[in-house]
mmCIF file of C-alpha atoms in Angstrom:
data_model
loop_
_atom_site.group_PDB
_atom_site.id
_atom_site.type_symbol
_atom_site.label_atom_id
_atom_site.label_comp_id
_atom_site.label_asym_id
_atom_site.label_seq_id
_atom_site.Cartn_x
_atom_site.Cartn_y
_atom_site.Cartn_z
ATOM 1 C CA MET A 1 11.686 119.506 -61.595
ATOM 2 C CA GLU A 2 13.126 120.055 -57.879
ATOM 3 C CA TYR A 3 11.997 117.928 -55.182
ATOM 4 C CA GLY A 4 12.038 118.545 -51.346
ATOM 5 C CA THR A 5 12.552 122.068 -51.301
ATOM 6 C CA GLY A 6 10.796 125.105 -49.502
ATOM 7 C CA GLU A 7 7.006 124.915 -47.868
ATOM 8 C CA GLY A 8 6.403 121.669 -49.552
ATOM 9 C CA MET A 9 9.217 119.800 -48.092
ATOM 10 C CA ASN A 10 7.944 120.963 -44.468
ATOM 11 C CA ASP A 11 4.641 119.485 -45.611
ATOM 12 C CA LEU A 12 5.751 116.408 -46.652
ATOM 13 C CA ASP A 13 7.980 116.077 -43.581
ATOM 14 C CA ALA A 14 4.768 116.549 -41.520
ATOM 15 C CA ILE A 15 2.925 113.936 -43.402
ATOM 16 C CA LEU A 16 5.716 111.191 -43.088
ATOM 17 C CA GLU A 17 6.233 111.956 -39.514
ATOM 18 C CA ARG A 18 2.355 111.736 -38.812
ATOM 19 C CA LEU A 19 2.617 108.369 -40.708
ATOM 20 C CA GLU A 20 5.334 106.909 -38.758
ATOM 21 C CA ARG A 21 3.371 107.861 -35.542
ATOM 22 C CA ASN A 22 0.241 106.264 -36.909
ATOM 23 C CA GLU A 23 2.599 103.373 -37.882
ATOM 24 C CA GLU A 24 3.877 102.886 -34.105
ATOM 25 C CA ILE A 25 0.444 103.715 -32.766
ATOM 26 C CA ALA A 26 -0.949 100.338 -35.052
ATOM 27 C CA ARG A 27 2.000 98.146 -33.730
ATOM 28 C CA LYS A 28 1.424 98.991 -30.319
ATOM 29 C CA PHE A 29 -2.594 98.188 -31.006
ATOM 30 C CA PHE A 30 -1.552 94.959 -32.357
ATOM 31 C CA GLU A 31 1.042 93.787 -29.307
ATOM 32 C CA VAL A 32 -1.971 94.407 -26.943
ATOM 33 C CA GLU A 33 -4.254 92.347 -29.097
ATOM 34 C CA VAL A 34 -1.477 89.718 -29.345
ATOM 35 C CA THR A 35 -1.065 89.746 -25.619
ATOM 36 C CA ILE A 36 -5.029 89.075 -24.770
ATOM 37 C CA LEU A 37 -5.863 86.822 -27.506
ATOM 38 C CA SER A 38 -4.010 83.927 -25.725
ATOM 39 C CA VAL A 39 -5.903 84.530 -22.222
ATOM 40 C CA LEU A 40 -8.496 82.425 -20.963
ATOM 41 C CA ASN A 41 -8.977 83.795 -17.187
ATOM 42 C CA PHE A 42 -10.977 86.502 -16.753
ATOM 43 C CA LYS A 43 -8.963 88.196 -13.948
ATOM 44 C CA ASP A 44 -5.743 87.795 -16.056
ATOM 45 C CA LEU A 45 -7.621 89.200 -19.279
ATOM 46 C CA PHE A 46 -8.585 92.536 -17.585
ATOM 47 C CA GLU A 47 -5.023 92.731 -15.842
ATOM 48 C CA ARG A 48 -3.340 92.583 -18.910
ATOM 49 C CA LEU A 49 -5.515 94.774 -20.846
ATOM 50 C CA LEU A 50 -5.365 97.707 -18.561
ATOM 51 C CA THR A 51 -1.565 97.264 -17.882
ATOM 52 C CA GLU A 52 -0.170 96.888 -21.340
ATOM 53 C CA ILE A 53 -2.569 99.592 -22.716
ATOM 54 C CA ARG A 54 -1.400 102.274 -19.591
ATOM 55 C CA GLU A 55 2.339 101.292 -20.132
ATOM 56 C CA LYS A 56 2.560 101.054 -24.043
ATOM 57 C CA PHE A 57 0.279 104.468 -24.792
ATOM 58 C CA ALA A 58 1.425 106.296 -21.753
ATOM 59 C CA ILE A 59 -2.108 106.988 -20.903
ATOM 60 C CA PRO A 60 -2.619 108.138 -17.226
ATOM 61 C CA TYR A 61 -6.095 106.839 -16.506
ATOM 62 C CA VAL A 62 -7.482 103.489 -17.921
ATOM 63 C CA TRP A 63 -10.192 101.383 -16.436
ATOM 64 C CA ILE A 64 -12.898 99.028 -17.321
ATOM 65 C CA THR A 65 -16.384 99.682 -16.397
ATOM 66 C CA LEU A 66 -18.857 96.646 -16.484
ATOM 67 C CA THR A 67 -22.641 95.921 -15.611
ATOM 68 C CA GLU A 68 -23.649 94.418 -12.629
ATOM 69 C CA GLU A 69 -26.269 92.240 -14.565
ATOM 70 C CA GLY A 70 -26.184 89.034 -16.918
ATOM 71 C CA ASP A 71 -23.588 86.573 -17.437
ATOM 72 C CA LEU A 72 -20.626 88.333 -16.171
ATOM 73 C CA ALA A 73 -22.245 88.942 -12.614
ATOM 74 C CA PRO A 74 -20.853 85.759 -11.187
ATOM 75 C CA LEU A 75 -17.503 86.565 -12.343
ATOM 76 C CA ILE A 76 -17.281 90.423 -11.336
ATOM 77 C CA PRO A 77 -16.098 89.352 -7.545
ATOM 78 C CA VAL A 78 -13.085 87.212 -9.153
ATOM 79 C CA LEU A 79 -11.586 90.674 -10.211
ATOM 80 C CA PHE A 80 -11.682 92.142 -6.661
ATOM 81 C CA ASP A 81 -8.824 89.444 -6.115
ATOM 82 C CA SER A 82 -6.226 91.526 -8.438
ATOM 83 C CA ASP A 83 -4.552 94.660 -7.079
ATOM 84 C CA VAL A 84 -4.235 95.778 -10.567
ATOM 85 C CA VAL A 85 -7.612 95.630 -11.483
ATOM 86 C CA ARG A 86 -9.702 96.380 -8.098
ATOM 87 C CA GLN A 87 -8.507 100.061 -8.565
ATOM 88 C CA ARG A 88 -9.434 100.113 -12.212
ATOM 89 C CA LEU A 89 -12.612 98.810 -12.298
ATOM 90 C CA SER A 90 -16.329 100.101 -11.931
ATOM 91 C CA VAL A 91 -19.542 98.266 -11.807
ATOM 92 C CA VAL A 92 -22.787 100.075 -12.742
ATOM 93 C CA SER A 93 -26.371 98.840 -13.650
ATOM 94 C CA ARG A 94 -26.792 98.195 -17.699
ATOM 95 C CA ASP A 95 -29.395 100.986 -17.592
ATOM 96 C CA THR A 96 -26.788 103.680 -16.223
ATOM 97 C CA LEU A 97 -24.253 102.400 -18.895
ATOM 98 C CA LEU A 98 -26.745 102.314 -21.961
ATOM 99 C CA GLY A 99 -28.073 105.725 -20.688
ATOM 100 C CA LEU A 100 -24.703 107.213 -21.140
ATOM 101 C CA ILE A 101 -23.691 105.489 -24.377
ATOM 102 C CA GLY A 102 -26.772 104.517 -26.188
ATOM 103 C CA SER A 103 -26.875 101.334 -28.073
ATOM 104 C CA SER A 104 -24.015 102.236 -30.418
ATOM 105 C CA ARG A 105 -20.892 100.063 -30.676
ATOM 106 C CA GLU A 106 -18.933 102.797 -31.987
ATOM 107 C CA PRO A 107 -16.132 104.700 -29.759
ATOM 108 C CA ILE A 108 -17.187 107.697 -28.065
ATOM 109 C CA LEU A 109 -15.005 110.658 -27.362
ATOM 110 C CA VAL A 110 -15.714 113.687 -24.866
ATOM 111 C CA ASN A 111 -13.965 116.620 -23.972
ATOM 112 C CA GLU A 112 -16.601 118.651 -22.568
ATOM 113 C CA ASP A 113 -18.943 118.430 -19.666
ATOM 114 C CA LEU A 114 -17.817 115.014 -18.251
ATOM 115 C CA SER A 115 -20.085 115.274 -15.452
ATOM 116 C CA PRO A 116 -22.913 112.626 -16.891
ATOM 117 C CA PHE A 117 -20.012 110.071 -17.134
ATOM 118 C CA TYR A 118 -19.100 110.507 -13.540
ATOM 119 C CA LYS A 119 -21.180 107.714 -12.785
ATOM 120 C CA LEU A 120 -18.531 105.430 -14.655
ATOM 121 C CA PHE A 121 -15.145 106.713 -13.081
ATOM 122 C CA PRO A 122 -13.260 105.389 -10.470
ATOM 123 C CA ASP A 123 -13.637 107.414 -7.315
ATOM 124 C CA HIS A 124 -10.137 108.793 -6.730
ATOM 125 C CA GLU A 125 -9.851 109.915 -10.705
ATOM 126 C CA LYS A 126 -13.043 111.528 -11.060
ATOM 127 C CA TYR A 127 -12.357 115.063 -11.018
ATOM 128 C CA LEU A 128 -9.045 114.852 -12.558
ATOM 129 C CA ILE A 129 -10.025 113.524 -16.312
ATOM 130 C CA ARG A 130 -10.260 116.227 -18.996
ATOM 131 C CA SER A 131 -11.096 114.171 -21.926
ATOM 132 C CA LEU A 132 -12.399 110.569 -22.332
ATOM 133 C CA ALA A 133 -12.701 107.817 -24.777
ATOM 134 C CA LEU A 134 -14.955 105.023 -24.324
ATOM 135 C CA ALA A 135 -15.077 102.065 -26.358
ATOM 136 C CA PRO A 136 -17.986 99.543 -25.877
ATOM 137 C CA ILE A 137 -17.359 95.774 -24.914
ATOM 138 C CA THR A 138 -19.720 93.228 -25.729
ATOM 139 C CA LEU A 139 -20.666 89.871 -25.127
ATOM 140 C CA ASN A 140 -23.074 87.645 -27.135
ATOM 141 C CA GLY A 141 -24.130 91.042 -28.921
ATOM 142 C CA ASP A 142 -25.231 92.799 -26.100
ATOM 143 C CA VAL A 143 -23.059 95.700 -24.669
ATOM 144 C CA VAL A 144 -21.833 94.471 -21.215
ATOM 145 C CA GLY A 145 -19.108 97.203 -20.523
ATOM 146 C CA THR A 146 -16.695 99.891 -21.837
ATOM 147 C CA LEU A 147 -13.171 100.092 -21.746
ATOM 148 C CA ASN A 148 -12.164 103.575 -20.609
ATOM 149 C CA LEU A 149 -9.154 106.183 -21.338
ATOM 150 C CA GLY A 150 -9.152 109.166 -19.529
ATOM 151 C CA ASP A 151 -6.567 112.100 -19.840
ATOM 152 C CA ALA A 152 -5.907 115.550 -17.419
ATOM 153 C CA SER A 153 -5.474 117.107 -21.034
ATOM 154 C CA PRO A 154 -8.752 118.169 -22.992
ATOM 155 C CA ASP A 155 -6.904 117.578 -26.358
ATOM 156 C CA ARG A 156 -6.061 114.056 -25.811
ATOM 157 C CA TYR A 157 -9.597 112.572 -27.044
ATOM 158 C CA VAL A 158 -11.386 115.051 -28.815
ATOM 159 C CA PRO A 159 -14.881 114.082 -31.011
ATOM 160 C CA GLY A 160 -14.152 113.847 -34.751
ATOM 161 C CA MET A 161 -10.953 111.891 -34.091
ATOM 162 C CA ASP A 162 -10.083 108.686 -35.854
ATOM 163 C CA THR A 163 -11.336 105.674 -33.378
ATOM 164 C CA THR A 164 -10.564 102.925 -35.915
ATOM 165 C CA LEU A 165 -8.059 101.343 -34.035
ATOM 166 C CA LEU A 166 -9.648 101.684 -30.526
ATOM 167 C CA LYS A 167 -12.631 100.079 -32.121
ATOM 168 C CA ARG A 168 -10.484 97.207 -33.243
ATOM 169 C CA LEU A 169 -9.160 96.580 -30.125
ATOM 170 C CA ALA A 170 -12.668 96.579 -28.281
ATOM 171 C CA ILE A 171 -13.710 94.030 -30.904
ATOM 172 C CA LYS A 172 -10.890 91.824 -30.033
ATOM 173 C CA VAL A 173 -11.616 92.383 -26.195
ATOM 174 C CA SER A 174 -15.099 91.278 -27.129
ATOM 175 C CA VAL A 175 -13.643 88.204 -28.662
ATOM 176 C CA CYS A 176 -11.496 87.520 -25.842
ATOM 177 C CA LEU A 177 -14.414 88.028 -23.319
ATOM 178 C CA SER A 178 -16.516 85.485 -25.084
ATOM 179 C CA ASN A 179 -14.013 82.839 -25.054
ATOM 180 C CA VAL A 180 -13.042 83.658 -21.404
ATOM 181 C CA VAL A 181 -16.595 83.462 -19.868
ATOM 182 C CA ALA A 182 -17.062 80.146 -22.143
ATOM 183 C CA HIS A 183 -13.878 78.625 -20.287
ATOM 184 C CA GLU A 184 -14.970 79.902 -16.975
ATOM 185 C CA ARG A 185 -18.084 78.704 -16.838
ATOM 186 C CA VAL A 186 -16.781 75.059 -17.374
ATOM 187 C CA LYS A 187 -14.569 75.760 -14.208
ATOM 188 C CA LEU A 188 -17.925 77.311 -12.392
ATOM 189 C CA SER A 189 -20.105 74.383 -13.124
ATOM 190 C CA SER A 190 -17.923 72.200 -10.897
ATOM 191 C CA SER A 191 -18.393 74.723 -7.886
ATOM 192 C CA ARG A 192 -21.925 75.158 -8.068
ATOM 193 C CA ASP A 193 -24.843 73.394 -5.854
ATOM 194 C CA GLU A 194 -27.142 71.859 -8.673
ATOM 195 C CA VAL A 195 -30.346 72.605 -6.695
ATOM 196 C CA THR A 196 -29.428 76.690 -6.156
ATOM 197 C CA GLY A 197 -27.138 77.206 -8.743
ATOM 198 C CA LEU A 198 -25.262 79.132 -5.954
ATOM 199 C CA LEU A 199 -21.489 78.361 -5.070
ATOM 200 C CA ASN A 200 -21.021 75.367 -3.135
ATOM 201 C CA ALA A 201 -19.448 74.699 0.268
ATOM 202 C CA ARG A 202 -16.178 74.109 -1.117
ATOM 203 C CA ALA A 203 -15.811 77.101 -3.368
ATOM 204 C CA ILE A 204 -17.271 79.407 -0.507
ATOM 205 C CA GLU A 205 -14.538 78.104 1.980
ATOM 206 C CA GLU A 206 -11.936 79.235 -0.745
ATOM 207 C CA ILE A 207 -13.365 82.522 -1.347
ATOM 208 C CA LEU A 208 -13.901 83.206 2.269
ATOM 209 C CA ALA A 209 -10.308 82.283 3.058
ATOM 210 C CA ARG A 210 -9.087 84.641 0.136
ATOM 211 C CA GLU A 211 -11.499 87.290 1.509
ATOM 212 C CA PHE A 212 -10.291 87.340 5.186
ATOM 213 C CA GLN A 213 -6.634 87.343 4.120
ATOM 214 C CA ARG A 214 -7.374 90.369 1.983
ATOM 215 C CA ALA A 215 -9.229 92.166 4.785
ATOM 216 C CA ILE A 216 -6.334 91.521 7.247
ATOM 217 C CA ARG A 217 -3.980 93.299 4.498
ATOM 218 C CA TYR A 218 -6.063 95.884 3.941
ATOM 219 C CA GLU A 219 -7.717 96.700 7.369
ATOM 220 C CA ASN A 220 -11.055 96.195 6.092
ATOM 221 C CA THR A 221 -13.742 94.665 7.820
ATOM 222 C CA LEU A 222 -15.144 91.408 6.435
ATOM 223 C CA SER A 223 -18.714 90.306 7.547
ATOM 224 C CA VAL A 224 -20.336 86.797 6.953
ATOM 225 C CA ILE A 225 -23.748 85.798 7.226
ATOM 226 C CA LEU A 226 -25.210 82.102 7.910
ATOM 227 C CA MET A 227 -29.002 81.638 7.067
ATOM 228 C CA GLU A 228 -31.110 78.993 7.396
ATOM 229 C CA ILE A 229 -34.857 78.992 5.684
ATOM 230 C CA GLU A 230 -37.884 77.614 6.580
ATOM 231 C CA ASP A 231 -41.230 76.171 6.061
ATOM 232 C CA GLN A 232 -43.470 78.022 8.123
ATOM 233 C CA VAL A 233 -46.197 75.284 8.351
ATOM 234 C CA SER A 234 -43.996 71.999 8.152
ATOM 235 C CA HIS A 235 -41.036 73.987 9.962
ATOM 236 C CA GLU A 236 -38.851 72.192 7.768
ATOM 237 C CA SER A 237 -35.277 73.595 6.958
ATOM 238 C CA LYS A 238 -33.458 74.778 3.389
ATOM 239 C CA GLY A 239 -32.117 71.405 3.294
ATOM 240 C CA ASN A 240 -35.478 69.706 3.145
ATOM 241 C CA LEU A 241 -37.338 72.390 1.115
ATOM 242 C CA PRO A 242 -38.396 71.239 -2.481
ATOM 243 C CA ARG A 243 -35.851 71.802 -4.805
ATOM 244 C CA GLU A 244 -37.906 74.208 -6.848
ATOM 245 C CA VAL A 245 -38.655 76.409 -3.629
ATOM 246 C CA ALA A 246 -34.843 76.199 -2.705
ATOM 247 C CA GLY A 247 -34.004 77.458 -6.469
ATOM 248 C CA ARG A 248 -36.657 80.282 -5.942
ATOM 249 C CA VAL A 249 -35.278 81.535 -2.327
ATOM 250 C CA ALA A 250 -31.726 81.329 -4.218
ATOM 251 C CA LYS A 251 -32.892 83.617 -7.007
ATOM 252 C CA GLU A 252 -34.628 86.001 -4.624
ATOM 253 C CA MET A 253 -31.424 85.980 -2.807
ATOM 254 C CA ARG A 254 -29.203 86.923 -5.551
ATOM 255 C CA SER A 255 -31.459 90.045 -6.405
ATOM 256 C CA LEU A 256 -31.161 91.734 -2.938
ATOM 257 C CA VAL A 257 -27.076 91.128 -2.541
ATOM 258 C CA ARG A 258 -24.562 93.481 -4.005
ATOM 259 C CA VAL A 259 -22.713 92.376 -7.284
ATOM 260 C CA THR A 260 -19.495 92.411 -4.805
ATOM 261 C CA ASP A 261 -21.188 90.208 -2.409
ATOM 262 C CA VAL A 262 -20.381 86.528 -2.534
ATOM 263 C CA LEU A 263 -23.467 84.133 -2.097
ATOM 264 C CA GLY A 264 -23.658 80.556 -1.719
ATOM 265 C CA THR A 265 -24.620 77.372 0.104
ATOM 266 C CA TYR A 266 -23.037 76.003 2.988
ATOM 267 C CA LYS A 267 -23.286 72.984 5.311
ATOM 268 C CA GLN A 268 -26.155 71.280 6.758
ATOM 269 C CA GLY A 269 -28.085 73.176 3.831
ATOM 270 C CA GLU A 270 -27.411 76.829 4.937
ATOM 271 C CA PHE A 271 -26.924 79.751 2.716
ATOM 272 C CA VAL A 272 -24.270 82.074 3.491
ATOM 273 C CA VAL A 273 -23.162 85.624 2.196
ATOM 274 C CA ILE A 274 -19.666 86.901 2.554
ATOM 275 C CA LEU A 275 -19.648 90.727 2.517
ATOM 276 C CA PRO A 276 -16.215 92.065 1.809
ATOM 277 C CA SER A 277 -15.698 95.764 3.194
ATOM 278 C CA THR A 278 -18.665 95.567 5.141
ATOM 279 C CA THR A 279 -19.233 96.224 8.956
ATOM 280 C CA LYS A 280 -21.619 93.862 11.295
ATOM 281 C CA LYS A 281 -24.053 96.999 11.580
ATOM 282 C CA LYS A 282 -24.535 97.134 7.837
ATOM 283 C CA ALA A 283 -24.539 93.364 7.504
ATOM 284 C CA MET A 284 -27.381 93.310 9.837
ATOM 285 C CA LYS A 285 -29.588 95.581 7.538
ATOM 286 C CA LEU A 286 -28.957 93.066 5.096
ATOM 287 C CA LEU A 287 -30.347 90.389 6.994
ATOM 288 C CA GLU A 288 -33.278 92.243 7.937
ATOM 289 C CA ARG A 289 -33.846 93.139 4.458
ATOM 290 C CA LEU A 290 -33.624 89.522 3.025
ATOM 291 C CA SER A 291 -35.740 88.163 6.149
ATOM 292 C CA LEU A 292 -38.532 90.730 5.349
ATOM 293 C CA HIS A 293 -38.341 89.740 1.692
ATOM 294 C CA ILE A 294 -38.557 86.270 2.425
ATOM 295 C CA SER A 295 -41.360 86.639 4.593
ATOM 296 C CA GLU A 296 -43.410 88.925 2.613
ATOM 297 C CA ASN A 297 -42.987 86.610 -0.252
ATOM 298 C CA PRO A 298 -44.275 83.197 -0.453
ATOM 299 C CA ILE A 299 -43.165 80.871 -3.138
ATOM 300 C CA GLN A 300 -45.600 79.727 -5.279
ATOM 301 C CA VAL A 301 -45.597 76.141 -6.295
ATOM 302 C CA GLU A 302 -48.391 74.449 -8.499
ATOM 303 C CA ASP A 303 -51.328 75.285 -6.471
ATOM 304 C CA ASN A 304 -49.651 76.109 -3.388
ATOM 305 C CA SER A 305 -48.422 78.902 -1.656
ATOM 306 C CA ILE A 306 -45.416 78.216 0.606
ATOM 307 C CA GLU A 307 -44.558 80.956 3.297
ATOM 308 C CA LEU A 308 -41.183 81.183 4.466
ATOM 309 C CA ARG A 309 -39.062 82.329 7.546
ATOM 310 C CA LEU A 310 -35.325 83.217 7.442
ATOM 311 C CA LYS A 311 -33.111 82.787 10.503
ATOM 312 C CA GLY A 312 -29.632 84.011 10.429
ATOM 313 C CA GLY A 313 -26.483 84.499 12.448
ATOM 314 C CA ILE A 314 -23.742 87.088 11.680
ATOM 315 C CA ALA A 315 -19.788 87.460 12.582
ATOM 316 C CA SER A 316 -17.308 90.126 11.458
ATOM 317 C CA THR A 317 -13.726 90.397 12.022
ATOM 318 C CA GLU A 318 -14.945 93.251 14.388
ATOM 319 C CA ASP A 319 -15.734 90.287 16.881
ATOM 320 C CA ALA A 320 -13.311 89.236 19.469
ATOM 321 C CA GLY A 321 -11.622 85.725 19.021
ATOM 322 C CA VAL A 322 -12.086 85.979 15.347
ATOM 323 C CA ILE A 323 -8.463 85.067 14.011
ATOM 324 C CA ASP A 324 -9.143 83.261 10.718
ATOM 325 C CA ALA A 325 -11.921 82.655 8.466
ATOM 326 C CA ARG A 326 -12.742 79.185 10.443
ATOM 327 C CA SER A 327 -13.301 81.134 13.358
ATOM 328 C CA LEU A 328 -15.542 83.603 11.467
ATOM 329 C CA VAL A 329 -17.667 81.141 10.437
ATOM 330 C CA ARG A 330 -18.090 79.206 13.529
ATOM 331 C CA ARG A 331 -18.782 82.697 15.312
ATOM 332 C CA ALA A 332 -21.698 83.069 12.533
ATOM 333 C CA SER A 333 -23.031 79.484 12.917
ATOM 334 C CA GLU A 334 -23.009 79.949 16.788
ATOM 335 C CA MET A 335 -25.271 83.212 16.036
ATOM 336 C CA LEU A 336 -27.197 81.089 13.785
ATOM 337 C CA ALA A 337 -27.969 78.683 16.382
ATOM 338 C CA ARG A 338 -28.716 80.938 19.101
ATOM 339 C CA HIS A 339 -30.987 82.579 16.574
ATOM 340 C CA ARG A 340 -32.674 79.187 16.174
ATOM 341 C CA ARG A 341 -33.353 78.473 19.767
ATOM 342 C CA GLY A 342 -35.276 81.950 19.982
ATOM 343 C CA GLY A 343 -37.987 80.230 18.027
ATOM 344 C CA SER A 344 -40.183 81.994 15.694
ATOM 345 C CA LYS A 345 -38.632 85.711 16.363
ATOM 346 C CA ASP A 346 -37.741 87.475 13.273
ATOM 347 C CA VAL A 347 -34.480 88.509 12.336
ATOM 348 C CA SER A 348 -35.572 92.261 13.493
ATOM 349 C CA ASN A 349 -36.435 90.922 16.797
ATOM 350 C CA TYR A 350 -33.079 89.254 17.404
ATOM 351 C CA SER A 351 -30.823 92.061 16.249
ATOM 352 C CA THR A 352 -29.355 92.316 19.614
ATOM 353 C CA PRO A 353 -27.854 88.824 19.814
ATOM 354 C CA ALA A 354 -26.907 88.328 16.387
ATOM 355 C CA ILE A 355 -24.446 91.483 16.181
ATOM 356 C CA GLU A 356 -22.892 91.071 19.762
#
């Protein structure tokens, strides 16, 4: 009996070569899994994941999509601190993501008509990708994002290809994410205001200092809004408002700011919003929107309807004399004090001095 001759030998060589290639791919997936399993930091998890996949598999486009709602929302701004992650992150609504991938937890491969998926693409890579693999990431059983792999070749990810290893990696990422979120919650609890649930003054000062340095480094505009809420009847400031009212106000504000903005409490019962890459003019529009919403939506406490009014001051790195984070806050505080002296005028009537 003869072995290894003719066409049969060529087929065997092809099979062996494919097996060796599959083993190499499996080994690389395993190495990525080992790397991320020990991580307990939200930012580090995605830094290592994105870097490892891109380097080990020579995939030109690797990024993460996360939903802006739910348990991950308070952590997402941290990712913008990373040079690695910031350019490889897209944030969308949960409805947008599920509208594209459905409720399935299986990876999706696409190499025709990618236009519906452009909503998930990093802006600068939107039209360079010809084939795409999306692996759903879950947290506590709910889809909270996708791990996305893209290539300029339409043949890199073709529907029908085996996605077993990619699915396994997505499961491991989901497990790691659960561990990281639990760990981060412990850290966040010490940086939260117990009445509103927002970041406290100490955490805000740390974030503001970091955002200011980033704005200078990347030549972006950083704006800050300082706000005070008053009871229209008693004219009590936010610091003296009932706990339930303060908590409800904080919840309303959270629904109106972007996921990349940082909302917190500040000294003497003030609220603060840190607005990265935002001009003073755009910050003014947000302040007007917040003011209008607060004034038009009285807070119901038992049988009482409590009407509120918002007063605010804005400052940005566009302002003369702003040289560091402290001077930025000081400028916003001065604007707030001026608004306070303006009596009962609403924010829209105060637009000129607020954006000097």
